[in-house]
Short mmCIF file of C-alpha atoms in Angstrom, two decimals:
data_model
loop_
_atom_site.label_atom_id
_atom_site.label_comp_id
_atom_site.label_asym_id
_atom_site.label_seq_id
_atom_site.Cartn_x
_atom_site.Cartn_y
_atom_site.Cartn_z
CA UNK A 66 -17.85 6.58 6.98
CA UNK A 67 -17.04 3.03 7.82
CA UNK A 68 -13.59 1.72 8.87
CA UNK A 69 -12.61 -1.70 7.04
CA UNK A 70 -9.92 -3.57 9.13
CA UNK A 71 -8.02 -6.92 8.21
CA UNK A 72 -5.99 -8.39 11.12
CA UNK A 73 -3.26 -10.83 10.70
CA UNK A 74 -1.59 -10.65 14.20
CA UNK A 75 1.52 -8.93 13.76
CA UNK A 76 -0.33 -6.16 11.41
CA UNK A 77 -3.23 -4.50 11.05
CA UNK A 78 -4.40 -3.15 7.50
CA UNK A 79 -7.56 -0.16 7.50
CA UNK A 80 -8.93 2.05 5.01
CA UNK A 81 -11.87 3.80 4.97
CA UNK A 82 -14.85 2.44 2.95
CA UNK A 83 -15.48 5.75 1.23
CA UNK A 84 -12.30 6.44 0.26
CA UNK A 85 -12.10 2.84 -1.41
CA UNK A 86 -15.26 2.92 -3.20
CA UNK A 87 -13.70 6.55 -4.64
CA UNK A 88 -10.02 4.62 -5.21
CA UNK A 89 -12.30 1.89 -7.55
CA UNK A 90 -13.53 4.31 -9.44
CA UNK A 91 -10.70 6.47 -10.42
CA UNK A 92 -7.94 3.16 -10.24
CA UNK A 93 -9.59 0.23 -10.73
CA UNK A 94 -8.32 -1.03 -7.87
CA UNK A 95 -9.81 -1.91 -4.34
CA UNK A 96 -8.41 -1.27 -0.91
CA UNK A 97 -9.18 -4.88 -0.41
CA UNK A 98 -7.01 -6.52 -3.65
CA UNK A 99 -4.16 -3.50 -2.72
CA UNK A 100 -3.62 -4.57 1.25
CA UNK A 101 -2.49 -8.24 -0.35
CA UNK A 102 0.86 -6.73 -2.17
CA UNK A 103 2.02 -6.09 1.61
CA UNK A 104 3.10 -9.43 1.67
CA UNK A 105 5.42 -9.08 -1.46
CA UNK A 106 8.74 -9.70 0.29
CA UNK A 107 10.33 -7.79 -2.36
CA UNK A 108 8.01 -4.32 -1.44
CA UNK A 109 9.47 -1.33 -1.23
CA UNK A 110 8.53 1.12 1.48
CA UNK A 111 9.71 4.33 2.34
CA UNK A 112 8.46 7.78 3.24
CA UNK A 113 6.95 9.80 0.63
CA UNK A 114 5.62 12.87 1.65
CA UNK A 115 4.06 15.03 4.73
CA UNK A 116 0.19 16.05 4.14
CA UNK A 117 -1.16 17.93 7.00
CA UNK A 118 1.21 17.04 9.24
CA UNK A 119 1.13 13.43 8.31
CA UNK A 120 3.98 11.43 7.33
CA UNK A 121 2.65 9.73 4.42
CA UNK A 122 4.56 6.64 3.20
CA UNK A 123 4.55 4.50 -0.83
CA UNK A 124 5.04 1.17 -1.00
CA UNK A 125 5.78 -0.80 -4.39
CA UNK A 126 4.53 -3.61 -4.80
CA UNK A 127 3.39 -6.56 -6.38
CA UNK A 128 0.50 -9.52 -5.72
CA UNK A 129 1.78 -12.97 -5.63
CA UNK A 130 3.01 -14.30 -9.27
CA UNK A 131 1.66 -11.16 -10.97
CA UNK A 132 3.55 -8.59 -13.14
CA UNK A 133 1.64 -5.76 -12.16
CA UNK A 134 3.57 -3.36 -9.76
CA UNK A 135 1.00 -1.47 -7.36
CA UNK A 136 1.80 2.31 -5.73
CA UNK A 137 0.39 2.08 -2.32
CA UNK A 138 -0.04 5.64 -0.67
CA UNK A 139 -0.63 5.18 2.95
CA UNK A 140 -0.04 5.58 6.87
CA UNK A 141 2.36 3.46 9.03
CA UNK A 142 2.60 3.42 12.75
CA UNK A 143 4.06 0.78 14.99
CA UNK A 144 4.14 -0.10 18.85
CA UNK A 145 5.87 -2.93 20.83
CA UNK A 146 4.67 -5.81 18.31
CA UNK A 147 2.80 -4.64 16.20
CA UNK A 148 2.58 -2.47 12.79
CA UNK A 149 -0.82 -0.69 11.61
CA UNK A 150 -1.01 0.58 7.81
CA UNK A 151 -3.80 2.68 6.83
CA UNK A 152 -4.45 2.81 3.09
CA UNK A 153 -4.61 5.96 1.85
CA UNK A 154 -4.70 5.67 -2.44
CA UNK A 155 -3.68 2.53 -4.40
CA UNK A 156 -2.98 2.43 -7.89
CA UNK A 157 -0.92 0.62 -11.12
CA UNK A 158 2.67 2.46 -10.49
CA UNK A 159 3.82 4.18 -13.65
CA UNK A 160 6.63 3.15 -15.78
CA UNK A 161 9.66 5.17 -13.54
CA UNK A 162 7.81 3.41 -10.74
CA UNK A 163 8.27 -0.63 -12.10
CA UNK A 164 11.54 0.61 -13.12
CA UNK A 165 12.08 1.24 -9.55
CA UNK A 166 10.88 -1.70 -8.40
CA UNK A 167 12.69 -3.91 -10.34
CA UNK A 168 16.30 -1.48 -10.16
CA UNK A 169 15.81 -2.86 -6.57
CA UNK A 170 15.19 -6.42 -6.60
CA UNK A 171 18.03 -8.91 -5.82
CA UNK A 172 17.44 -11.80 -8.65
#
């Protein structure tokens, strides 16, 4: 199973190819498009749930101008200067979850 990483810098995005070619065909939606609503300044991130002794995290989401709001189930872990997200699932967030996007946006 091969590791797909994008590096900007200050973050670095991964996901496993498998799991994204698996995440197309259930959602529609690749790990590649999903990794680009992390730079939605009005995202909202927090911690979701604990799988195996992971802290999982969501995000909500949106890519540039669109109107579609992504749920983005993943990993976060940081050091010094520098964040790494691992993308777990990605997927169009359900009505409660727009709601909850846009409840939490400062117009």
């Amino acid at each position: 199973m091969a590791i797909i990483e994008k590096d900007y810098g200050y973050v670095t995005f991964e996901w496993h190819d498998e799991k994204e070619q698996k995440n197309i065909a259930k959602h529609k939606l690749s790990f590649e498009t999903a990794h680009l609503a992390f730079f939605d300044p009005n995202a909202l991130t927090a911690p979701h749930q604990v799988v195996d002794g992971e802290e999982r995290w969501r995000t909500l989401a949106r890519i540039g101008d669109t109107f579609v709001i992504l749920f983005i189930g993943h990993l976060y872990d940081t050091d010094e200067d520098k964040e790494y997200i691992k993308i777990i699932t990605a997927r169009q967030a359900t009505n409660e979850e727009q709601r909850e996007y846009y409840d939490n946006q400062n117009y």
